[in-house]
CSV table of C-alpha atoms in Angstrom, one decimal:
chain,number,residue,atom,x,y,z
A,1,UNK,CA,-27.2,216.5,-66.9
A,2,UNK,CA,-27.5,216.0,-70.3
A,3,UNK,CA,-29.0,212.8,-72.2
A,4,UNK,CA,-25.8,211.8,-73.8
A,5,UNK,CA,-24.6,212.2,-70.3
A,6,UNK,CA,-26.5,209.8,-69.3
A,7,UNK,CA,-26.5,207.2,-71.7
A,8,UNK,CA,-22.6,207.2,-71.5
A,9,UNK,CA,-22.6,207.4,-67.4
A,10,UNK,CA,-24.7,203.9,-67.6
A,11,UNK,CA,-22.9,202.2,-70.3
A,12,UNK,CA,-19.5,203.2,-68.5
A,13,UNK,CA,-20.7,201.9,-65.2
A,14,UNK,CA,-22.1,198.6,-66.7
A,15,UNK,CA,-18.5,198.1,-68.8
A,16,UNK,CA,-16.6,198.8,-65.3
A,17,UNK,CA,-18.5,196.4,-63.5
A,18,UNK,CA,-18.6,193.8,-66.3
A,19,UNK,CA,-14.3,194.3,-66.6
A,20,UNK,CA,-14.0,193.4,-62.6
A,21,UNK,CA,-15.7,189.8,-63.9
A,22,UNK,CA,-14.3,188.7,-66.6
A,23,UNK,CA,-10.9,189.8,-64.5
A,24,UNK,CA,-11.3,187.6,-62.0
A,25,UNK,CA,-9.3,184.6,-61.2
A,26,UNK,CA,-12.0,182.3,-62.3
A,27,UNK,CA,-14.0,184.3,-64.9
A,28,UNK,CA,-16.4,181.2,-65.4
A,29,UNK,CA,-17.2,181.2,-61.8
A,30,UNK,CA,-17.8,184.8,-61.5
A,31,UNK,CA,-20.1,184.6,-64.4
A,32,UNK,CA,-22.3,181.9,-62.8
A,33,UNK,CA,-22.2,183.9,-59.6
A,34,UNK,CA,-23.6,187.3,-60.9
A,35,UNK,CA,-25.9,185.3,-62.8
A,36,UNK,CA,-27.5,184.2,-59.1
A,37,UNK,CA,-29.3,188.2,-59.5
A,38,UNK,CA,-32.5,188.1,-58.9
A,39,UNK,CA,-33.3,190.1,-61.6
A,40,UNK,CA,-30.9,187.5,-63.9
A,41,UNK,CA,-32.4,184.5,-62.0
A,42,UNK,CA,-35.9,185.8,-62.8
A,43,UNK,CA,-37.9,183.2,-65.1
A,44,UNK,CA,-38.7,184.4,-68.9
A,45,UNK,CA,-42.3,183.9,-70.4
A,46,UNK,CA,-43.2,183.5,-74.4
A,47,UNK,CA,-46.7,183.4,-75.5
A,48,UNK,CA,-48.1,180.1,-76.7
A,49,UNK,CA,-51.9,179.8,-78.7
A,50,UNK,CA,-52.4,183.6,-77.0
A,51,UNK,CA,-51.5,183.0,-73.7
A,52,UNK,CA,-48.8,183.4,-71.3
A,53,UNK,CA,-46.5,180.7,-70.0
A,54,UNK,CA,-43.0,179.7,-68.7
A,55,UNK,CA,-40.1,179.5,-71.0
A,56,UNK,CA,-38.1,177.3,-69.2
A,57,UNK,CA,-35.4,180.1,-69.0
A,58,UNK,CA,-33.8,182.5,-67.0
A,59,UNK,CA,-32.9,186.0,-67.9
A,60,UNK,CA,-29.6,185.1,-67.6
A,61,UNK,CA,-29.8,182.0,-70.0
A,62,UNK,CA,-31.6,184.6,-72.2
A,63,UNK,CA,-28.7,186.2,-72.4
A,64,UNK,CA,-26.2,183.3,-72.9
A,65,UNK,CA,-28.0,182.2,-76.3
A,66,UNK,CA,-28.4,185.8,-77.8
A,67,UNK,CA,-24.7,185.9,-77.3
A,68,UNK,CA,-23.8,182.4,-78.1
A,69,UNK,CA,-25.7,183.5,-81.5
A,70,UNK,CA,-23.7,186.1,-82.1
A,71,UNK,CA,-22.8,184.5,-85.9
A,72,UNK,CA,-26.3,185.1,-86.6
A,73,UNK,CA,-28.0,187.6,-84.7
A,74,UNK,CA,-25.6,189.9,-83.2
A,75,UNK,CA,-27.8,192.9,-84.4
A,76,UNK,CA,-29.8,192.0,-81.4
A,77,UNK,CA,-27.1,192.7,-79.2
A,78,UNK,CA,-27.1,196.1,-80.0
A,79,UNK,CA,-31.2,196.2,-80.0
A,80,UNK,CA,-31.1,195.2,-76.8
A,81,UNK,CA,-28.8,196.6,-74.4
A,82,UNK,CA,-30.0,200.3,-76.5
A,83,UNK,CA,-33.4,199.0,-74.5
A,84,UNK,CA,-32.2,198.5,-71.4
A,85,UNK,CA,-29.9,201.9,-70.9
A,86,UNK,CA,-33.3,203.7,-72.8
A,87,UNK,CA,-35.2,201.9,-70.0
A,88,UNK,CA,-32.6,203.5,-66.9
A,89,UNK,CA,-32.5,207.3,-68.7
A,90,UNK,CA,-36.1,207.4,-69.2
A,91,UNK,CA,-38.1,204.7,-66.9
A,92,UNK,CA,-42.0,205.5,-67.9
A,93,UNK,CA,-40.5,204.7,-71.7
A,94,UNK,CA,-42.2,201.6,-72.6
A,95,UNK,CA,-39.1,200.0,-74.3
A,96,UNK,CA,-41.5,197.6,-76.2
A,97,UNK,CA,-42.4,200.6,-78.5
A,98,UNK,CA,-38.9,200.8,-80.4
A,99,UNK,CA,-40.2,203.0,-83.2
A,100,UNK,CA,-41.6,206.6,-82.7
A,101,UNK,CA,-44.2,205.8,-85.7
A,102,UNK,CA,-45.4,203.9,-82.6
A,103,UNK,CA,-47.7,205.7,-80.4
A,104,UNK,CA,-46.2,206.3,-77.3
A,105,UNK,CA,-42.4,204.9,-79.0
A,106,UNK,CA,-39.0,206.0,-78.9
A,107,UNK,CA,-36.4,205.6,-81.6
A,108,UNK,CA,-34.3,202.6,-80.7
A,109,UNK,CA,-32.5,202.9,-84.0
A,110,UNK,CA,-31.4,206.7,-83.4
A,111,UNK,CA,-30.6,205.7,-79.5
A,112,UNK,CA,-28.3,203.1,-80.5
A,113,UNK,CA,-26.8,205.7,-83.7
A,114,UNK,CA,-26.3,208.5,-81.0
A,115,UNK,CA,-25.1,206.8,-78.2
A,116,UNK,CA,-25.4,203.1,-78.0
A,117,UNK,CA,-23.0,201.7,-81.1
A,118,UNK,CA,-20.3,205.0,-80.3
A,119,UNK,CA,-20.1,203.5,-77.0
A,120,UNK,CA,-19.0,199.7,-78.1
A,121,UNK,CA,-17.1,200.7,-80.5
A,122,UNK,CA,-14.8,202.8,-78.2
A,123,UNK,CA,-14.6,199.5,-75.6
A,124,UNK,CA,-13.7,197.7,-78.3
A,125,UNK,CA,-17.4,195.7,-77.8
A,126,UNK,CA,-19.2,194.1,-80.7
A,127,UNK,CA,-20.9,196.4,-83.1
A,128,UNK,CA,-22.8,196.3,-86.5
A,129,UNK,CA,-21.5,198.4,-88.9
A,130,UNK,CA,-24.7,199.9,-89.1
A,131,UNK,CA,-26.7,200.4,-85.6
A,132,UNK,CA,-28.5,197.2,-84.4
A,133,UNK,CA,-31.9,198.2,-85.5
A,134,UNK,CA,-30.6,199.1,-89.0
A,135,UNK,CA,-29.0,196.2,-89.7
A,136,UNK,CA,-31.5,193.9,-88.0
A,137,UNK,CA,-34.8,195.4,-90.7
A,138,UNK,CA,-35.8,191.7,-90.9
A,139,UNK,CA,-36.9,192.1,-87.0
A,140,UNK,CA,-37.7,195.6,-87.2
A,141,UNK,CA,-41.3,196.1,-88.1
A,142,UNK,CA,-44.3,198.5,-87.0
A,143,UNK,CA,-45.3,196.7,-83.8
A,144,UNK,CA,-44.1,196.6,-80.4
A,145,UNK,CA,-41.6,193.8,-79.1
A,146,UNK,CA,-44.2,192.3,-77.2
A,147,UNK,CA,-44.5,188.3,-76.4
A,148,UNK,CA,-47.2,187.8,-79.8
A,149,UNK,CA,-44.4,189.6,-81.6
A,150,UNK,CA,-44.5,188.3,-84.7
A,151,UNK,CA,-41.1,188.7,-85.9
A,152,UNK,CA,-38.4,186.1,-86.3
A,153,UNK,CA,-34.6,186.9,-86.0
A,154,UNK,CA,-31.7,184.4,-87.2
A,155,UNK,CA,-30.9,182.1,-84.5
A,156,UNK,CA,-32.6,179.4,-82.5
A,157,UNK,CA,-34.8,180.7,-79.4
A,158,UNK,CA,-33.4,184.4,-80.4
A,159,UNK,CA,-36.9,185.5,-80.7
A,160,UNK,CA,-38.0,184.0,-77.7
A,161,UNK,CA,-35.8,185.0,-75.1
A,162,UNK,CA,-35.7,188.9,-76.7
A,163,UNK,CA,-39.1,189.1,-76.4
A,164,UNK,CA,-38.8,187.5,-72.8
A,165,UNK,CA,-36.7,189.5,-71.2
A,166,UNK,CA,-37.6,192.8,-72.6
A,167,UNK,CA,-41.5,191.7,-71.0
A,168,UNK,CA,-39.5,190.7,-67.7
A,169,UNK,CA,-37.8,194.3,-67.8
A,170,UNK,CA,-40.8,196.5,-68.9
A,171,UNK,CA,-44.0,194.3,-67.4
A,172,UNK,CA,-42.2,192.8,-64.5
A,173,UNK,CA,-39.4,195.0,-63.3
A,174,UNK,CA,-37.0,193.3,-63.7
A,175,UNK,CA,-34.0,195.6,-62.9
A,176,UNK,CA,-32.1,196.2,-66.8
A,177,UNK,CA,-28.3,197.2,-65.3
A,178,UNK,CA,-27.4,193.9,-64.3
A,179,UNK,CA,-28.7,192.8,-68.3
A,180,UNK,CA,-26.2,195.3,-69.4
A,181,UNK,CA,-23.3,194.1,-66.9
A,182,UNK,CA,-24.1,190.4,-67.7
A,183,UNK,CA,-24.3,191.2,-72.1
A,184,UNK,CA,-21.5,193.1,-72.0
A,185,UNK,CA,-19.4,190.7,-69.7
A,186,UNK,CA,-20.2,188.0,-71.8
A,187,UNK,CA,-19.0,190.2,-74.9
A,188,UNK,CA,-15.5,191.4,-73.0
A,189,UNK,CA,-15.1,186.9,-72.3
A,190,UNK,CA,-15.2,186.1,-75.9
A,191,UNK,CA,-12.9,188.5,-77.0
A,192,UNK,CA,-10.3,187.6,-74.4
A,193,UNK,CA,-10.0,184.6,-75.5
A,194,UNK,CA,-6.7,183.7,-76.7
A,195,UNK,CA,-6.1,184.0,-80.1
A,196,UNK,CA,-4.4,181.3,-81.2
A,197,UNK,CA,-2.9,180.5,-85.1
A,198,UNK,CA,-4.0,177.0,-86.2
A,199,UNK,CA,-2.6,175.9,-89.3
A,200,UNK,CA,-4.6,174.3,-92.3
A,201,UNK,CA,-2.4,171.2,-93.5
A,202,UNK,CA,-3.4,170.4,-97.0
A,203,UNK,CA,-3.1,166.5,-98.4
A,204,UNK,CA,-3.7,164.8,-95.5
A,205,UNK,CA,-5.5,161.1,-95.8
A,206,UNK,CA,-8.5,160.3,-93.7
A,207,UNK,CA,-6.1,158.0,-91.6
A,208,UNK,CA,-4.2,161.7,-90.5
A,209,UNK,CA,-7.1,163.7,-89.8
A,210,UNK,CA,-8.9,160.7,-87.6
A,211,UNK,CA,-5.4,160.4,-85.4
A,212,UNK,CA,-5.0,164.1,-85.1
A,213,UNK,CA,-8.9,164.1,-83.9
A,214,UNK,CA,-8.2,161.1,-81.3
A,215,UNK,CA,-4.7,162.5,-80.3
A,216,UNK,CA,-6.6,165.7,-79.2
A,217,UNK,CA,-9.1,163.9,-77.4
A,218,UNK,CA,-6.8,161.4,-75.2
A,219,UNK,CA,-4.1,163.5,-74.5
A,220,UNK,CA,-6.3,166.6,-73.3
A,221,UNK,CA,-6.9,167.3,-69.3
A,222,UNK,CA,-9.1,168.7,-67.0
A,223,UNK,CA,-12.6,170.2,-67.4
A,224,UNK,CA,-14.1,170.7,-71.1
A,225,UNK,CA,-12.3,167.4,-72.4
A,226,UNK,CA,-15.9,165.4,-72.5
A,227,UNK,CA,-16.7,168.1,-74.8
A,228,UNK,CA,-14.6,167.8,-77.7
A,229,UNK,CA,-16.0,164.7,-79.1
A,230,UNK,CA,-19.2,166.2,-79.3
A,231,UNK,CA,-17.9,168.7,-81.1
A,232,UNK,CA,-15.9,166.2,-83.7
A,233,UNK,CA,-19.6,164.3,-84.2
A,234,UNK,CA,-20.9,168.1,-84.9
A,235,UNK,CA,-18.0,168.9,-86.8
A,236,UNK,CA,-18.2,165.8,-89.2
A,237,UNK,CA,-22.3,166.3,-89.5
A,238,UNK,CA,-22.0,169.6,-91.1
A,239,UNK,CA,-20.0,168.0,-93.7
A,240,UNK,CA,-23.2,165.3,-94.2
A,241,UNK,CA,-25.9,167.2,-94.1
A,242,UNK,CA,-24.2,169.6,-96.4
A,243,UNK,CA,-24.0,166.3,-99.1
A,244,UNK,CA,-26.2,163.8,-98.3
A,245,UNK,CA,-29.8,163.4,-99.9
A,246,UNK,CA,-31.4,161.9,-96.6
A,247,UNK,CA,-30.6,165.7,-94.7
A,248,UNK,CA,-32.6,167.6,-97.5
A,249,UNK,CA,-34.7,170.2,-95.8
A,250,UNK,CA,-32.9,169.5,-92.7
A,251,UNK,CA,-30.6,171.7,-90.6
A,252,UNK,CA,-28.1,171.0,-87.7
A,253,UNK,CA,-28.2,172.8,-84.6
A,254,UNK,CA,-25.4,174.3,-82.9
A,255,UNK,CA,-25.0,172.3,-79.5
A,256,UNK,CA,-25.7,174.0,-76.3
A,257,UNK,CA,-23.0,174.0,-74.2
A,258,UNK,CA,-22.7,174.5,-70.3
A,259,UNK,CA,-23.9,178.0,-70.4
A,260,UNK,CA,-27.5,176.8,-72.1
A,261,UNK,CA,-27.5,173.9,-69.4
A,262,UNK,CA,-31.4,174.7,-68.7
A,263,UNK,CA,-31.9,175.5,-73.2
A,264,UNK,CA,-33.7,172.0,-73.2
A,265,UNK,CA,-36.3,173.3,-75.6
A,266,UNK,CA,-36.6,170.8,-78.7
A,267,UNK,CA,-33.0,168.8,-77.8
A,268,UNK,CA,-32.9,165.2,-77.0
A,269,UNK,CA,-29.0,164.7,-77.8
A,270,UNK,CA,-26.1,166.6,-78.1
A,271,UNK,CA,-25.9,166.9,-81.5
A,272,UNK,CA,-29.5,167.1,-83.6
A,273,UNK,CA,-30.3,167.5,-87.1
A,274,UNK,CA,-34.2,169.2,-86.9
A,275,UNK,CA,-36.5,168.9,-89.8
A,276,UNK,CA,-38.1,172.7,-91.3
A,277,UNK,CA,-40.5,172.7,-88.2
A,278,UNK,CA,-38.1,172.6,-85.7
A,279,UNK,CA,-38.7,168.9,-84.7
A,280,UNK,CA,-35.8,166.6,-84.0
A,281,UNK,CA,-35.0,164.2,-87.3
A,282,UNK,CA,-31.9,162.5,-85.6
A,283,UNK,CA,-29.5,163.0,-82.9
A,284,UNK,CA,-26.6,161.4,-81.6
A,285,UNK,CA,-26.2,161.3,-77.4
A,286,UNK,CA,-22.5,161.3,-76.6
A,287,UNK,CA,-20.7,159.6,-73.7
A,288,UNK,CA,-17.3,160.4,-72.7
A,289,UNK,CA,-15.8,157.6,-71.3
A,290,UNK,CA,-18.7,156.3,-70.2
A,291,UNK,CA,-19.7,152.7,-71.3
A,292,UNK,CA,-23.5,152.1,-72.5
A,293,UNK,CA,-25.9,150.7,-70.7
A,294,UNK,CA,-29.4,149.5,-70.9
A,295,UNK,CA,-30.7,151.9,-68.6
A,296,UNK,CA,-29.5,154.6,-71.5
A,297,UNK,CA,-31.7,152.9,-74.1
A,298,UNK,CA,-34.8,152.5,-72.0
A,299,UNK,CA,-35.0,156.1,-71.3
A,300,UNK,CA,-35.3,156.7,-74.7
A,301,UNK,CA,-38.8,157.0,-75.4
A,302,UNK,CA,-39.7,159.2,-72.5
A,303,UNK,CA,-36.5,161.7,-73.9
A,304,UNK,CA,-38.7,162.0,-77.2
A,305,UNK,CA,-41.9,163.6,-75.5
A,306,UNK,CA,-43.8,162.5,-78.2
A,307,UNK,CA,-41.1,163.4,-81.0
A,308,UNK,CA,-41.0,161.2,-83.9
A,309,UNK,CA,-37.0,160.5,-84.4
A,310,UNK,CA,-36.2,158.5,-87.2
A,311,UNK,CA,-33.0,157.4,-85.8
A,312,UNK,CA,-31.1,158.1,-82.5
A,313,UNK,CA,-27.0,157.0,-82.0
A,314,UNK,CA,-25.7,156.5,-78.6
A,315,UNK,CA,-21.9,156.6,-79.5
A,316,UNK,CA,-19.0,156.1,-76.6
A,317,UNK,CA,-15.4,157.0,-76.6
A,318,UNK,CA,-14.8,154.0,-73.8
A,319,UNK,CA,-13.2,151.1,-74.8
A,320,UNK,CA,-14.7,148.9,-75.3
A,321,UNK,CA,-17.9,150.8,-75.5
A,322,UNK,CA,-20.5,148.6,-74.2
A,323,UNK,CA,-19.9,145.5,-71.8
A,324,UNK,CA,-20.1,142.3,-73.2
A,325,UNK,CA,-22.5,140.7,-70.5
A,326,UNK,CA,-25.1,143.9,-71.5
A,327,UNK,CA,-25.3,143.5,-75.1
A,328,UNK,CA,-27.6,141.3,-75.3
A,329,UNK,CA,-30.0,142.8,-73.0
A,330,UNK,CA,-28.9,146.3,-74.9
A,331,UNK,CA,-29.9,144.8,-78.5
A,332,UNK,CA,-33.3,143.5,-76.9
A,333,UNK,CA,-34.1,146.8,-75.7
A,334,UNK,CA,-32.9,148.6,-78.8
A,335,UNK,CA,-35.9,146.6,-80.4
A,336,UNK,CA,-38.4,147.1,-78.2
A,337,UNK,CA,-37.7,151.0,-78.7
A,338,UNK,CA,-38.1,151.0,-82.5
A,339,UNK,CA,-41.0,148.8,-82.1
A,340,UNK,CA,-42.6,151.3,-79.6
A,341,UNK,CA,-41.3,154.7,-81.2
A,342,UNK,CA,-40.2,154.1,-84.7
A,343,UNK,CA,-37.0,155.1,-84.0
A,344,UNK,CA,-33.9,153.0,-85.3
A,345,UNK,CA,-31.2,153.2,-82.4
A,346,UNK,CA,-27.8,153.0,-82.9
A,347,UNK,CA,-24.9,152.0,-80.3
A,348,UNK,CA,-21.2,151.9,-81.4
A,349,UNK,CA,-17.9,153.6,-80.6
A,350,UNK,CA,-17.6,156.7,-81.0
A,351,UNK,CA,-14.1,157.0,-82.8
A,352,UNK,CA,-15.2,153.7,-85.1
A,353,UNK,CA,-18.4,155.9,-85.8
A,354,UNK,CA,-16.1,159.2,-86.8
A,355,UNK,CA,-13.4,157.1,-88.9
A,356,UNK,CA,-16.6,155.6,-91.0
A,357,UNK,CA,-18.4,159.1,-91.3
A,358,UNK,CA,-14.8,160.7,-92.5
A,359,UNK,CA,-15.5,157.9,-95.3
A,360,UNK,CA,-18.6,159.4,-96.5
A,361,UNK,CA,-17.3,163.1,-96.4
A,362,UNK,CA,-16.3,163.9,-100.1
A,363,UNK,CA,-13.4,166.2,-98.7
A,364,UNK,CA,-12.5,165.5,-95.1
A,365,UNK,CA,-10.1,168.1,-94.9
A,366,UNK,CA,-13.5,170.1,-94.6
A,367,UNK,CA,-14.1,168.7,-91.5
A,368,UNK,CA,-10.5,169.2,-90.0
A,369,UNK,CA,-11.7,173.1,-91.3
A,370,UNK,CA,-15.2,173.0,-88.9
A,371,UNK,CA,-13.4,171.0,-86.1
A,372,UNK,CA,-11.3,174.0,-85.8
A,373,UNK,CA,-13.9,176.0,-85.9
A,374,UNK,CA,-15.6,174.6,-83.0
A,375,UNK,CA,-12.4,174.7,-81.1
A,376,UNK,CA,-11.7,177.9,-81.5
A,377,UNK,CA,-15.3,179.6,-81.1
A,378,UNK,CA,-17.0,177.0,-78.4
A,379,UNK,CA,-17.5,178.2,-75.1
A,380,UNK,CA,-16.7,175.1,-73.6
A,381,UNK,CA,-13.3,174.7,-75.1
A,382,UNK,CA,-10.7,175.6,-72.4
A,383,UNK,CA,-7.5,177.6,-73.8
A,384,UNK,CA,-5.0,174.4,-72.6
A,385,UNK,CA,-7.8,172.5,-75.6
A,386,UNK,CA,-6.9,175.2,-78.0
A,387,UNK,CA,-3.7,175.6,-77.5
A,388,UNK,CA,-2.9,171.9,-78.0
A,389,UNK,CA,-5.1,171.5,-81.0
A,390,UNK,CA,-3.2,174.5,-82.6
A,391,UNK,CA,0.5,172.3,-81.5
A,392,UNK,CA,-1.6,169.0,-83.3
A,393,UNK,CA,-2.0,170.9,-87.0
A,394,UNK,CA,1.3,172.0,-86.5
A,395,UNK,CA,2.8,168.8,-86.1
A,396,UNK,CA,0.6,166.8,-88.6
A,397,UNK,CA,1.9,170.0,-91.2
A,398,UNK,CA,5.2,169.5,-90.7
């Protein structure tokens, strides 16, 4: 049989099984269910000060980020599943050595040319224009992917869990196929996704955009509601950081969703603006219908592991958001907090919060723009979500 044979065989068996998934009944569920593997329940290491240790993360969580960082890394995509078929075909190949000026390497960038990038762009998968090694040069340098790798893709923990689950494959046998099934499956999710048109209403008044925002939120249903305020807070901080002086040198993270449930690495919120080291500089912990309590505040200080926050909001979308006989025991403990950690906290509404930030944004029709974004791209977001949100603009166009 010949190589290209091969290569094709795999990646057809991999797409097959990886189509029966994401055509199931309940595509989520299957997911989370294939993802019980051994081999994608096996633990991923990273090396810390020269020495080995736990991640924190799955092979399958692995997975979940380098393809919920698809905007910034998807290069990597291609990188890896090209390692893991290489890894099948040839099995003494030590898929670490990616470049045959390597001793001992194979060409990762001619394997993905020749049969890896041909292959997803017949399935209609996602591919770089050029392969993934080629387009990815700012990763690809003469030393093998090993955990000291010294490399740094786009993308928060990219580098990490690469690294990770290429050692799990190559150093602890960790079986690649179901890697490829679960990559690919992933991919095949996205992309059905429906596709729906959302309009972009021009001249609308902070007052418009806020109700459209709070009309979405009330009147949605079912699982993945709670997580469309989050995305509002993350949608109307990318407008701030972009504009205000105190989120110089700053960036905001993307927020994990329930796919990155076990990505606890650096968060202590759901939304979180990190200084240039990675540390957390603020964050804002969001409670769907959920009033706050003191019990939330005290835990505060353990939450920051020794991070130093400069301010932390607890915002609620219950009405009202905190009880009337714990506010004064809330306020008392808010105090103690910033006298023990620094950190200011802040507890308010979370829809009076939004309606002041949309104040602050220079153009807010920028934020109905990333709110739609977030809709239309997050995980989380169920299609009834989307679909409603798309019957909103139109309404508020009209």
């Amino acid at each position: 049989m010949s190589a290209l044979s091969q290569y094709n065989i795999i990646l057809s068996q991999a797409f097959n099984q990886a189509e029966v998934i994401v055509n199931s009944q309940n595509i989520d569920e299957a997911i989370v269910n294939y993802a019980q593997s051994s081999a994608l329940n096996h633990p991923l290491k990273m090396e810390q000060n020269g020495k080995e240790v736990m991640l924190n993360k799955t092979v399958a969580e692995g997975i979940e980020i380098i393809i919920n960082n698809f905007n910034q890394n998807k290069y990597l995509y291609s990188i890896l599943i090209t390692s893991l078929v290489e890894k099948i075909v040839h099995p003494n190949q030590d898929i670490r050595y990616a470049q045959t000026e390597l001793a001992g390497g194979y060409s990762n960038r001619s394997t993905d040319q020749i049969h890896v990038t041909p292959f997803l762009k017949r399935h209609g998968l996602t591919a770089c224009a050029a392969s993934g090694a080629e387009s990815g040069r700012n990763f690809e340098r003469p030393y093998p992917y090993t955990l000291g790798y010294v490399g740094k893709p786009r993308g928060h923990n990219n580098r990490e869990v690469f690294l990770g689950i290429l050692h799990a494959v190559q150093v602890e046998g960790v079986d690649p196929f179901p890697c490829i099934v679960l990559l690919i499956a992933l991919d095949l999710k996205n992309k059905q996704q429906v596709i729906y048109e959302y309009p972009q209403p021009q001249g609308l008044t902070i007052q418009q955009i806020f109700d459209a925002v709070i009309q979405h939120h009330q009147t949605s249903k079912g699982n993945g509601r709670a997580r469309l305020p989050v995305l509002a807070i993350q949608a109307v901080y990318k407008c701030l950081v972009a504009e205000l002086v105190r989120y110089q040198d700053k960036t905001l993270r993307n927020p994990p969703n329930r796919h990155t449930a076990n990505d606890k690495d650096g968060w202590i919120g759901d939304v979180q603006i990190d200084r240039l080291d990675e540390t957390p500089f603020e964050a804002v912990e969001v409670k769907s219908e959920r009033k706050i309590t003191s019990d939330m505040v005290s835990l505060l200080p353990h939450k920051f592991a020794g991070y130093t926050v400069d301010r932390y909001y607890i915002l609620s979308t219950a009405e009202p958001y905190i009880s009337e006989d714990e506010k004064q025991e809330i306020l008392q403990i808010v105090e103690q907090v910033r006298q023990q950690t620094g950190c200011q906290v802040i507890v308010n509404g979370l829809n009076q919060s939004l309606h002041y930030y949309l104040r602050l944004v220079s153009d807010p029709t920028q934020f109905l723009k990333n709110y739609t974004e977030q809709i239309e791209t997050d995980l989380d977001v169920k299609d009834e979500h989307r679909k409603l949100w798309a019957n909103i603009l139109n309404e508020i166009g009209n």
